[in-house]
XYZ file of C-alpha atoms in Angstrom:
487
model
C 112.512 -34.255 213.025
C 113.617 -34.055 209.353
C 116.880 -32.512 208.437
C 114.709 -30.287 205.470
C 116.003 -26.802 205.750
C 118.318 -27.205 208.169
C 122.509 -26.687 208.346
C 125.062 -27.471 211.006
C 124.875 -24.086 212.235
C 120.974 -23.990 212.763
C 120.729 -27.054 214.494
C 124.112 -26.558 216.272
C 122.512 -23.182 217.196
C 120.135 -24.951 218.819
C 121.274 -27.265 220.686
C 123.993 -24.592 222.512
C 120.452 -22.370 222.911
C 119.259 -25.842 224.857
C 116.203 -25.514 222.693
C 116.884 -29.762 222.156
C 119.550 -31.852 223.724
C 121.606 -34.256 221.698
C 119.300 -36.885 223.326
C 116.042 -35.424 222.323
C 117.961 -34.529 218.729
C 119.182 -38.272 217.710
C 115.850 -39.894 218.959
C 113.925 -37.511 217.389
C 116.313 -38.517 214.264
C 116.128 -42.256 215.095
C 111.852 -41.645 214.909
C 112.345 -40.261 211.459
C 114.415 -42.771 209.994
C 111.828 -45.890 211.097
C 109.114 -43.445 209.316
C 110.520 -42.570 206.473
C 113.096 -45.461 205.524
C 110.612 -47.933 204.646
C 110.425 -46.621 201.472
C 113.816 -45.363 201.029
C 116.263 -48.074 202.653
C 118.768 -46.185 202.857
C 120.116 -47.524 206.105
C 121.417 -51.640 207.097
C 121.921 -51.455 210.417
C 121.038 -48.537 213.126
C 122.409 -47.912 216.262
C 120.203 -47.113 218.724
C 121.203 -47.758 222.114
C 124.967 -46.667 221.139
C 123.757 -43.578 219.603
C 121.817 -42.645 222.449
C 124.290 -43.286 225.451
C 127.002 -40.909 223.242
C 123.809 -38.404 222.888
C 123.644 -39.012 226.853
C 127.242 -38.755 227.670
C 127.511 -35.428 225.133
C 125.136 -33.686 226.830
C 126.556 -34.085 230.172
C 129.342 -32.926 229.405
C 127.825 -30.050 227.322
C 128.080 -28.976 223.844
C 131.066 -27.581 222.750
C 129.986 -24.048 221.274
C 132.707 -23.446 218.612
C 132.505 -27.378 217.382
C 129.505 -27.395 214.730
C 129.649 -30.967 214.953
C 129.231 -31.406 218.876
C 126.093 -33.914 219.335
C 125.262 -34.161 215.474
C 123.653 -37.294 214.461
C 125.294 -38.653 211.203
C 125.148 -41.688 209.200
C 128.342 -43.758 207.893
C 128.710 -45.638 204.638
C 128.883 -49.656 205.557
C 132.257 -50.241 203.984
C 133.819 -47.714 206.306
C 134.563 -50.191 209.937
C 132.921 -49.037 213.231
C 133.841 -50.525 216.657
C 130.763 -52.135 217.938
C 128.866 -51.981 214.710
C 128.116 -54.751 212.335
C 130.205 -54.027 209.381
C 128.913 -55.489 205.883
C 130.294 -53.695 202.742
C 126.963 -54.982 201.946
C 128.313 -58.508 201.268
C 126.895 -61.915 202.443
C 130.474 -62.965 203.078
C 130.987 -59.956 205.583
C 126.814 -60.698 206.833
C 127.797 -60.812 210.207
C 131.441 -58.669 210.988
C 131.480 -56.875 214.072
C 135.056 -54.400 214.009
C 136.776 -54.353 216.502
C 138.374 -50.503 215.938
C 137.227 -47.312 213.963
C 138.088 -46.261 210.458
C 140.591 -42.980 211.022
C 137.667 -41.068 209.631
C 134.985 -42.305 211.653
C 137.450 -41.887 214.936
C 137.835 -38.785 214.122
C 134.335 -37.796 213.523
C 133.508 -39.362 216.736
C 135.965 -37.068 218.638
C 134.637 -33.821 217.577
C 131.032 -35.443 218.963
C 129.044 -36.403 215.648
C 126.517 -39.249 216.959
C 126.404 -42.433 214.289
C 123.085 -43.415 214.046
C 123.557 -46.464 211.218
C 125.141 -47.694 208.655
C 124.194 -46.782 205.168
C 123.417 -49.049 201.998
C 125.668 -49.419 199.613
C 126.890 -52.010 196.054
C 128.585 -54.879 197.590
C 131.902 -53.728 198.181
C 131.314 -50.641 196.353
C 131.323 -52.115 192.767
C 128.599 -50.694 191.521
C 126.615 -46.940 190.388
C 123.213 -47.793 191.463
C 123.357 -49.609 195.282
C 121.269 -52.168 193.130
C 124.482 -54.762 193.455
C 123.538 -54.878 197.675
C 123.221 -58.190 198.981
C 120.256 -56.967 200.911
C 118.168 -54.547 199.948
C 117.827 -52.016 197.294
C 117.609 -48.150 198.221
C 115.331 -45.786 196.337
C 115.817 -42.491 195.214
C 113.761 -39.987 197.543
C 112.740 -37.690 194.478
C 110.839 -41.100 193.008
C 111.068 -44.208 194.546
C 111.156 -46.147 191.096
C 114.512 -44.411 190.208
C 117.858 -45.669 191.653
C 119.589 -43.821 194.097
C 123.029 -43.541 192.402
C 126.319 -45.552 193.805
C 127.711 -47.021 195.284
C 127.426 -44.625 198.223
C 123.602 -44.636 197.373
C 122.373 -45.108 200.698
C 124.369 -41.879 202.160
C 123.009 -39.952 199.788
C 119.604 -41.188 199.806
C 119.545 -40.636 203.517
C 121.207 -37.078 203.168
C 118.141 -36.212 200.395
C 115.524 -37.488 202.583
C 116.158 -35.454 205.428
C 116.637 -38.474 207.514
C 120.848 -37.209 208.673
C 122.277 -33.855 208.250
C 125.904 -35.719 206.712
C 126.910 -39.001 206.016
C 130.135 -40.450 204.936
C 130.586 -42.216 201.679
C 133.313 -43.264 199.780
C 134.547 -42.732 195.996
C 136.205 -44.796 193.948
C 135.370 -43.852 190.238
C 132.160 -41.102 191.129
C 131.030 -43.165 194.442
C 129.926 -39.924 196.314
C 129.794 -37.276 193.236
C 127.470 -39.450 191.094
C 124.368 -40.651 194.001
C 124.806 -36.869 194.855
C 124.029 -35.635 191.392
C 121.322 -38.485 191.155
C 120.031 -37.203 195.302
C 120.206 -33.065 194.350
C 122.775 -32.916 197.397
C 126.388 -32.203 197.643
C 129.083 -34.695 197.862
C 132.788 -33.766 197.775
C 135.451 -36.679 196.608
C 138.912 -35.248 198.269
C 142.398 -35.416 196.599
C 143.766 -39.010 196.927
C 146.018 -38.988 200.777
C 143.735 -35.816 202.191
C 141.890 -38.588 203.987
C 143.014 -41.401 205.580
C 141.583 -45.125 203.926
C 142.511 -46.601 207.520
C 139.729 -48.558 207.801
C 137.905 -48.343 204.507
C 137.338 -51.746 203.461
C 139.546 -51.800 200.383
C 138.247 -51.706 196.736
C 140.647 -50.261 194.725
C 143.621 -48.903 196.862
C 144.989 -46.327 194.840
C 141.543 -44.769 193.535
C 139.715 -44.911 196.947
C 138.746 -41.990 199.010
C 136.573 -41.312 202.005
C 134.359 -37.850 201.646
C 131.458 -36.040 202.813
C 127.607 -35.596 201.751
C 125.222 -32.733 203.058
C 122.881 -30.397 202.013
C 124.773 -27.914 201.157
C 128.205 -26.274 200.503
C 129.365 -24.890 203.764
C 128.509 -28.136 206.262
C 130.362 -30.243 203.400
C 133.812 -28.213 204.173
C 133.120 -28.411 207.822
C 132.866 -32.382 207.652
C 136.266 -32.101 205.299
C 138.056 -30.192 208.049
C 137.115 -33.011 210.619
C 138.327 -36.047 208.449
C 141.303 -34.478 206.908
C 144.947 -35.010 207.623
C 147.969 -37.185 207.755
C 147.204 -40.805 209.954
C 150.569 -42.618 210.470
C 148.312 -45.601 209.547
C 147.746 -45.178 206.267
C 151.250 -44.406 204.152
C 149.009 -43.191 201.146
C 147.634 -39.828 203.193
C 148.871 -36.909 202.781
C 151.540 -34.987 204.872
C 150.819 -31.656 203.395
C 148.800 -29.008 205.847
C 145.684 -28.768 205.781
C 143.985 -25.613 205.570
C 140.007 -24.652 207.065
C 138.027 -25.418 203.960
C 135.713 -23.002 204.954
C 137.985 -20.079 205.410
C 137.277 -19.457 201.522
C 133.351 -19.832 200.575
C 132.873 -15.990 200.637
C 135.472 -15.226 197.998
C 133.265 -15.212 195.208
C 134.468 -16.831 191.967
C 135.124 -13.286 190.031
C 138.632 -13.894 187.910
C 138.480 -17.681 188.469
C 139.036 -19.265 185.025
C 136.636 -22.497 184.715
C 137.087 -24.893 181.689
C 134.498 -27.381 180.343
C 136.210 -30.283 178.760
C 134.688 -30.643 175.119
C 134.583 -34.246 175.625
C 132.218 -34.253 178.753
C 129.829 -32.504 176.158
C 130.189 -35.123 173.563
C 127.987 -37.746 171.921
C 125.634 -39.473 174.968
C 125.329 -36.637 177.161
C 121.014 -36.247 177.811
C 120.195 -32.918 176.721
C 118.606 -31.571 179.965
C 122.159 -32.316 181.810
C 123.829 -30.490 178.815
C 121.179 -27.293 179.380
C 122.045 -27.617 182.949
C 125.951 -27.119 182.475
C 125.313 -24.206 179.804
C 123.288 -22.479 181.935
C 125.556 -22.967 185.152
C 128.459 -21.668 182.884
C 126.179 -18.837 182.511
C 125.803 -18.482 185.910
C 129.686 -18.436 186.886
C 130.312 -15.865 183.902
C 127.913 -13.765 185.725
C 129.406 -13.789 189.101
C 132.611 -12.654 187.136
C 134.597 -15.832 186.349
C 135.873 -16.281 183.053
C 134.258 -19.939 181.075
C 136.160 -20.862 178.206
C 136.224 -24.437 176.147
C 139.311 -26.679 177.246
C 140.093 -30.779 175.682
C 141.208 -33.879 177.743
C 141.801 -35.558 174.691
C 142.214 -39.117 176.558
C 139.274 -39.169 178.299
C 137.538 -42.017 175.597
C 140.015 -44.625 177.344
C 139.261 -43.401 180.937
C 136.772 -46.270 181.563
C 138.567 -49.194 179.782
C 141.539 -48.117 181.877
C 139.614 -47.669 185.213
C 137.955 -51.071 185.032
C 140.993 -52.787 184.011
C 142.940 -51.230 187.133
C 140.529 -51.060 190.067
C 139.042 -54.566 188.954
C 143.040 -55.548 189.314
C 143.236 -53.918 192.738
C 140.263 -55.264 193.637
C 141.207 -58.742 192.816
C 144.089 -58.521 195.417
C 142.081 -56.958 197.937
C 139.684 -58.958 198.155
C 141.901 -62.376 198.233
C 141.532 -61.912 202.103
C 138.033 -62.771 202.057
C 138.684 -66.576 202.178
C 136.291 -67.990 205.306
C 139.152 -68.847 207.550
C 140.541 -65.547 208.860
C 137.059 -63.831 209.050
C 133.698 -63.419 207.553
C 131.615 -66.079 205.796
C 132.681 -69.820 206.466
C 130.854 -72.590 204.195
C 129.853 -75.521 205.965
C 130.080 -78.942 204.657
C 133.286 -78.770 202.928
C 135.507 -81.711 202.178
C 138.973 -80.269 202.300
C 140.544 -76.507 201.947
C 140.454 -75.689 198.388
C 136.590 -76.494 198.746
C 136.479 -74.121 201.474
C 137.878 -71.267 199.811
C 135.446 -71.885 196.472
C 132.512 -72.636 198.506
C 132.802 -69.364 200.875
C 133.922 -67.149 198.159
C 131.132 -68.662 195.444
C 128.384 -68.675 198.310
C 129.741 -64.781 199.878
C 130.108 -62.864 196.775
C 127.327 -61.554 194.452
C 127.793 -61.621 190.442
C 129.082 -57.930 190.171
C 132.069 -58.784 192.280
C 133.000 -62.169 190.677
C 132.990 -60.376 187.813
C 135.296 -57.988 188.553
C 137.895 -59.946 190.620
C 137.689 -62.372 187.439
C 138.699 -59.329 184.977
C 141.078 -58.112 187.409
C 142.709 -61.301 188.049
C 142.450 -62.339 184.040
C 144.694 -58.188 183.763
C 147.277 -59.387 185.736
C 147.925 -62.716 185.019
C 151.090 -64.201 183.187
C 150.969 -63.198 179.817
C 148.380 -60.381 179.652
C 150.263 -57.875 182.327
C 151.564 -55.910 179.391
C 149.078 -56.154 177.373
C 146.724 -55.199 179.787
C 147.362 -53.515 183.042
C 150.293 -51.863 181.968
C 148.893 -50.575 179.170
C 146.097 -49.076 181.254
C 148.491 -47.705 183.873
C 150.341 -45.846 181.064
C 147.110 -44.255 179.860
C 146.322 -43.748 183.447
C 149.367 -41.096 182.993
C 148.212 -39.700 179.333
C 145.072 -38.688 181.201
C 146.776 -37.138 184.449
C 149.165 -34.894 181.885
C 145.625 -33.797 180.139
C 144.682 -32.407 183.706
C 148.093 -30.834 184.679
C 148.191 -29.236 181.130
C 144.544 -27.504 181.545
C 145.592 -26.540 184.956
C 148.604 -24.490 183.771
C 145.814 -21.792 182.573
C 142.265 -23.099 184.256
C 141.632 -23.268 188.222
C 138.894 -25.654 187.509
C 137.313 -27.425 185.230
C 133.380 -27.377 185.640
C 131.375 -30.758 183.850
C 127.825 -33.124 183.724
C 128.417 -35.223 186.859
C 126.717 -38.108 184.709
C 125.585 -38.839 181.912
C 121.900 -38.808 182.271
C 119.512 -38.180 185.674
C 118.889 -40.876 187.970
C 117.836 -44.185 185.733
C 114.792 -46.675 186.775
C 115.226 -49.444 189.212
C 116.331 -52.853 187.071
C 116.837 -51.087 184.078
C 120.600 -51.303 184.123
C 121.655 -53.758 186.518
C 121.355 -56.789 183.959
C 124.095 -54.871 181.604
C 127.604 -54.267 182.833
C 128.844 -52.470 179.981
C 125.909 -49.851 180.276
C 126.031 -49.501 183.775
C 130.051 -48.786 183.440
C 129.477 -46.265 181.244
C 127.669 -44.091 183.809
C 130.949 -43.597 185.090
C 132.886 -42.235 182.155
C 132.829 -38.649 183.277
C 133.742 -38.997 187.059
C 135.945 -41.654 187.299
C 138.932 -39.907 185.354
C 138.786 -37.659 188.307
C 139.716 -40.541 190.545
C 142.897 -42.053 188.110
C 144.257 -38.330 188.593
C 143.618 -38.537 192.170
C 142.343 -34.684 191.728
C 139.422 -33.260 194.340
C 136.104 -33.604 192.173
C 132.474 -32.412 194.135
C 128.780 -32.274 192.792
C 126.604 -29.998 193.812
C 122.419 -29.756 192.546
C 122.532 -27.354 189.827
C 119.147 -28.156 188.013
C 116.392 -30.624 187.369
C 114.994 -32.977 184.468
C 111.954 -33.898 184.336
C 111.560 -33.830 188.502
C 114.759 -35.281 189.016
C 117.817 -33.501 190.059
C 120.700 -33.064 188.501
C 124.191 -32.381 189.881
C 127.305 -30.269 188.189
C 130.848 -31.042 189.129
C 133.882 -29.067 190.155
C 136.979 -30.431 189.953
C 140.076 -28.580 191.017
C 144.029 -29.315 191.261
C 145.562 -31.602 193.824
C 144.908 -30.343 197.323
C 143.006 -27.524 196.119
C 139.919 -28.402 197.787
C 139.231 -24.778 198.870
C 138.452 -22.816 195.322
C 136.338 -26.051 194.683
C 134.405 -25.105 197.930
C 134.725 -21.528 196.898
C 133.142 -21.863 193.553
C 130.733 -24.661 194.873
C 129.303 -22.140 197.349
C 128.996 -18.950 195.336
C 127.073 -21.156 192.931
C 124.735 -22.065 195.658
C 123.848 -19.043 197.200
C 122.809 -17.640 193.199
C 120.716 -20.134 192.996
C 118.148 -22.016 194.994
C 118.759 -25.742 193.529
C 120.021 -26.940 197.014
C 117.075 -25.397 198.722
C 115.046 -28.095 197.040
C 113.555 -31.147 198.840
C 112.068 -34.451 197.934
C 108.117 -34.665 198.637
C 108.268 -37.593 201.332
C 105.310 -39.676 200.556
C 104.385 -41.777 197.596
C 106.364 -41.380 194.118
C 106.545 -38.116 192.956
């Protein structure tokens, strides 16, 4: 049982037909993933017996008929917590955590009946754009198995692409969903910042950081939003405001919608075949009667000095909890406390996040606040104005998800400053907090390559709206890996 061809509604379809139970569904999907994640390692940990009893239990009780996600077998990223389920963030220091509740957005999941079969690789703690920074394994991309799969939600996505789950949850911090979908050819959706709750998202950077969906295609992507959305008293970042049925829109069309393309997403960098892929989907919206005119973000060239300089500060504090006494890692052989901090922390963490709690802590310290952090939070707001000015006469602005189609395994993981350059066209999406989603809108040379939509805050449905017209003009999302071999 691959996921190939298949939505929510088919398979949903199905199983209120009784053509499969949820039992025969997730072990059919469990069979799949030990076939087919060999090559792809997309999952660290699967669930088996726990997946299987909720299958059990679900179909007992019966499949609820208007609930799309009643017995649906999905995967979860491994920095989102899971009662029951080891818990990594793909860290040595976190090798062996075992939560003891739910994320909000798992729970809630979980209520509506979506089976978690695994957790998904990821870059240790999510610092990272190609799941290469994982302290144990590294996940291929299904479309060639020598290319990375994108991060640091890689493994979702990977999974997602290689029909192994019909959804998983990722999370993204500066592109972590929007840029492995691009790199996958599948859709992934990065909400507003507060339309999800972070309860339970192991913390990265705490004002960037958002839980969101990846699927194969527009439509299940708004139904996953609708589960996860929505105030949670536990998390005083989320959002109060209502929220609507993101998939009350998707047959609006996109005529009289005004896109923008930022002139600077187009600059200097960009590989040709992404640029031909954005010209032509331009094409394609002017077509289905939406208006595509040229609009600037002039401050976009300090988006990633400002990013790094702010999560890797956020970061630095979060992380301060990982310390071998309260949980996680504990060194052994230690000759007083300050040696047990140094020795978890040296011997827990890999080299991408030293590095960044380093920078982070170097931002805030005494003497460099201003000069530093400040500094970056104040062109954090230059670059939110450049949004809410476009806004005033766009309703979204349409760009490259990244710079370039998925890259070779090793052949940016040995240079931080290239590999943080990947992310200078989604992470100013995250410092405005605004909703940003990629969906597959071409190919380069065999790989795919993913456009993104990024709307105002809380306007997640003409995202989905445009995101779906775009989809059913074309066939890009219809397109599936060959599972066997490199391609």
């Amino acid at each position: 049982m691959n996921y190939f061809n298949q939505s929510l509604t088919s398979i949903h379809k199905q199983l209120v037909d009784k053509d499969i139970s949820a039992e025969e569904l997730t072990n059919q999907t469990l069979k799949n993933i030990k076939q087919v994640d060999g090559d792809i390692n997309a999952f660290l940990t699967l669930d088996e017996d726990g997946a299987l009893a909720q299958a059990k239990q679900l179909d007992e009780n019966g499949i609820e008929p208007d609930n799309l996600l009643s017995g649906m077998p999905v995967a979860i990223k491994d920095n989102i917590v899971t009662k029951g389920l080891k818990t990594t963030a793909a860290s040595k220091i976190l090798e062996n955590f075992t939560p003891i509740y739910d994320a909000t957005a798992a729970a809630k999941m979980k209520k509506l009946g979506t089976i978690a079969v695994g957790k998904t690789n990821m870059d240790e703690f999510a610092m990272g754009g190609s799941t290469e920074n994982s302290a144990f394994k590294i996940t291929h991309n299904p479309w060639d198995k020598t290319k990375v799969p994108g991060g640091s939600s890689g493994g979702s996505a990977a999974a997602v692409a290689a029909g192994e789950v019909i959804a998983a949850l990722g999370s993204d911090t500066g592109g972590s969903i929007r840029q492995p979908a691009s790199f996958n050819g599948v859709v992934g959706m990065k909400p507003t910042y507060g339309r999800v709750s972070r309860w339970g998202l192991i913390a990265f950077g705490s004002s960037l950081d958002q839980i969101g969906p990846i699927t194969r295609n527009v439509a299940d992507n708004a139904t996953l939003l609708n589960a996860i959305a929505g105030h949670d008293d536990h998390d005083l970042t989320s959002s109060t405001k209502e929220v609507p049925d993101f998939t009350s829109t998707l047959k609006k069309g996109v005529k009289g919608l005004r896109i923008g393309i930022p002139s600077e997403f187009m600059a200097q960098g960009l590989d040709d075949d992404v640029k031909k892929v954005v010209n032509e989907t331009a094409e394609t919206f002017k077509k289905l009667g939406a208006t595509v005119d040229e609009v600037s973000l002039p401050h976009t060239k300090y988006g990633v000095a400002a990013y790094y300089i702010i999560s890797s500060s956020e970061a630095s504090s979060n992380l301060q909890r990982f310390d071998g006494i309260r949980y996680g890692r504990r060194a052994k052989n230690v000759k007083n406390l300050d040696d047990l901090y140094i020795k978890s922390r040296s011997e827990g963490f890999g080299d991408e996040v030293k590095r960044r709690i380093m920078l982070g802590t170097f931002s805030l310290s005494a003497g460099f606040y201003d000069a530093y952090f400040k500094k970056a939070a104040q062109v954090r707001t230059l670059m939110i104005n450049d949004f809410t000015n476009v806004f005033k006469d766009f309703d979204l602005i349409l760009a490259p998800t990244a710079p370039t189609p998925a890259y070779g395994i090793g052949e940016d993981v040995s240079d931080p400053m290239t590999m943080y350059m990947n992310d200078v066209l989604t992470l100013p999406v995250n410092l405005a907090g605004l909703p940003g989603m990629s969906v597959p809108a071409g190919f380069s040379k065999g790989l795919p390559v993913g456009v993104q939509l990024i709307g105002r805050p809380y306007d997640e449905l003409t995202v989905y709206q445009a995101g779906n017209a775009f989809e059913q003009a074309t066939d890009f999302a219809k397109q599936t890996p060959k599972m066997g071999g490199n391609n």
